[in-house]
Amino acid sequence: MSTPLIHIEHIARTYEMGGETVHALRDVSLDIHPNEYVALMGPSGSGKSTLMNILGCLDTPSSGVYTFKGLDVNEMTDDDLAEIRNKEIGFVFQTFNLLPRATALKNIELPLIYSGVSSEERKERAIKALEDVGLGDRMLHRPNELSGGQRQRVAAARALVTKPSIILADEPTGNLDTKTGIEIMKLFQDLWSKGNTVILVTHEEDIARHARRIIRIRDGKVESDTINPNPVTKFELP
Amino acid sequence: MIRIGEIQESIRIAFEGLQANKLRSFLTTLGVVIGITFVILMGWFLNGLDTALESTVNLLGTDVMYIDKWSWSGGQNWRKTMQRKNITYQQAMEFCNSMKTAEVSLPEAHKWGTTVKERGRTITGISVIGVPYSYSQLPAGTILYGRFFSQFEDEYSTNVTVLGYGVAKALFPEGDAIGRTIKIGGRTFEIIGVIIKRGTMMMDFVDNQVIIPISTFFGIYGMTGRSISVAVKAGSAEKLDEVRAESTGLMRSIRNVPPGEEEDFSINETETFKEQVETLRLATWGIGIGLTLLSFIVGIIGIMNIMFVSVTERTKEIGIRKSLGAKSSSILTQFLVESASLCLVGALIAFTFCSVVIAVAVHLVPEADFLTPYVPPQLILIAAIVSIIVGILAGIVPAMRASALDPVEALRYES
């Protein structure tokens, strides 16, 4: 087996809320290897979003070990974490999180700006990423001029444009109708089959069934971590 | 390290924001607009004042002093000055004949507010100055065209005159004064020369004068009942102290001022003008700086306030940017660039406004020719730098708050 991309060991995350300590995660350990397709499942409040934030280096654990590509995340400064997010992780959010005033192209260029890519190369790569998600003709549209599915595809293009090690998708179909949701899931399937590592956070069984491995979280702990014997590979409307 | 791409992106976002909220941006920058307007107008006025001072000093000559009954600075007790005895022509001549250190010294007799006639036309408010022929050696006697009167014309009380620039321009706008005649004090004079333009707004009377031989002057206006000025040209600025010392001693002895008593005459130098201008300059600075600071404080508070609003409105955007790899320093830069841009736009509005004000002011008051009809370029640079500094001061606290936002919290924020 290859060296894990992500290795977490006994991590916990607690918050202070109104004088009370909330245990969002308690003693979670898992490894994720390159080119895995993982679904993090759990009901609302289970701690899956907290786990996603930690995996995505948006947050750090209160205790435990997290190594990303062998590097100790706990030892990293805020700037180091920003750099990991920029170069290694591509986020796709439920609410798309596109900048409303920027065009599709500018939105995709954004992570490249923070990694210091020259403006010509930025534009070139952003156009390519947009074309790859089938939106080559929507470059100068702003998010409010795009449909939900198109917005999520722009978000996916933005996540992919830096060629990250991991695509981290948080309820990516949550705001989409079934048909568009299927389109997006097909996109993730394609990404995975091209060698990307995809981590999907969802509470929907239908969505989770696309993944090859399903990790169920409940009350801040890993309830089960299983290989999906029958992943969905056909993308048809029910 | 902040990358150029990030700064370009920040500038782009800043101007997008300005465009999206035009009225809000304009109202926010109003304080800065007023502040920068004060900076530009104050600088413009002081700049003009310096030009005026320089030309006044040049026209009088840096090495020339005037011994007079009156003090130019007007700082002394007016009543006391009034009670001084006139400097008589005899005293002036005794002074000039005994003077050793100075290059030139000569008496000047003045008749203020006279009328000069040329054919049908009359100009009033003209000074007639009676001087000896050696006046041409003073900076004030520099000829534009024609010539100065000779020793012969001086001694024989000839009716010849050299016109001040203002008089020549008013009577002979085509520059054909030489050889023509004018009437001064009821007598006809032949015009033989015109003096160069010397006046500024502070000293415009110097162009509105006619110069005649002193002997002729006395023939018309009489020798008594007036105080004679003595013009003393030291020859160089280094000799000023020596010449001043000799002048004081000489005049005290001629006018019998007992030792230990205050002089009953004044030695007026270009330095006096500098002092006066300095007072005006300080007053301008004082008022200007006070008003500028006040408006900048108002401006900074306004911009800081709107930047806090902007940070709150864009909390989600900050979260998105952080999730895409923006470092705290990038977010800090973005908001600093935004507030600096806001101020820079304010400076631009102020600059446009001042250009109009200055153009109109110079047009309405043509005598104010010491003031430039445009905003001096160095002031534009100063205004730009000041506005950027103000922007950074106003933006630093909101920008720090934005950069310190927790990415998870920021992403979760819903406006």
mmCIF file of C-alpha atoms in Angstrom, chain B residues 2 46 48 71 83 119-120 191 258 286 290 297 322 339:
data_model
loop_
_atom_site.group_PDB
_atom_site.id
_atom_site.type_symbol
_atom_site.label_atom_id
_atom_site.label_comp_id
_atom_site.label_asym_id
_atom_site.label_seq_id
_atom_site.Cartn_x
_atom_site.Cartn_y
_atom_site.Cartn_z
ATOM 1 C CA ILE B 2 3.003 39.917 -1.133
ATOM 2 C CA LEU B 46 2.337 79.513 -0.097
ATOM 3 C CA GLY B 48 2.686 81.944 -4.822
ATOM 4 C CA SER B 71 9.134 101.842 8.850
ATOM 5 C CA GLN B 83 6.027 112.539 15.530
ATOM 6 C CA ARG B 119 -3.973 114.059 -24.494
ATOM 7 C CA GLY B 120 -7.581 113.409 -23.419
ATOM 8 C CA ILE B 191 8.899 110.441 -22.188
ATOM 9 C CA PRO B 258 21.744 111.851 21.474
ATOM 10 C CA GLY B 286 -1.500 77.487 11.170
ATOM 11 C CA GLY B 290 -5.569 73.039 11.652
ATOM 12 C CA ILE B 297 -9.620 63.158 11.296
ATOM 13 C CA LYS B 322 -8.721 32.037 2.761
ATOM 14 C CA SER B 339 -8.979 52.121 1.718
#
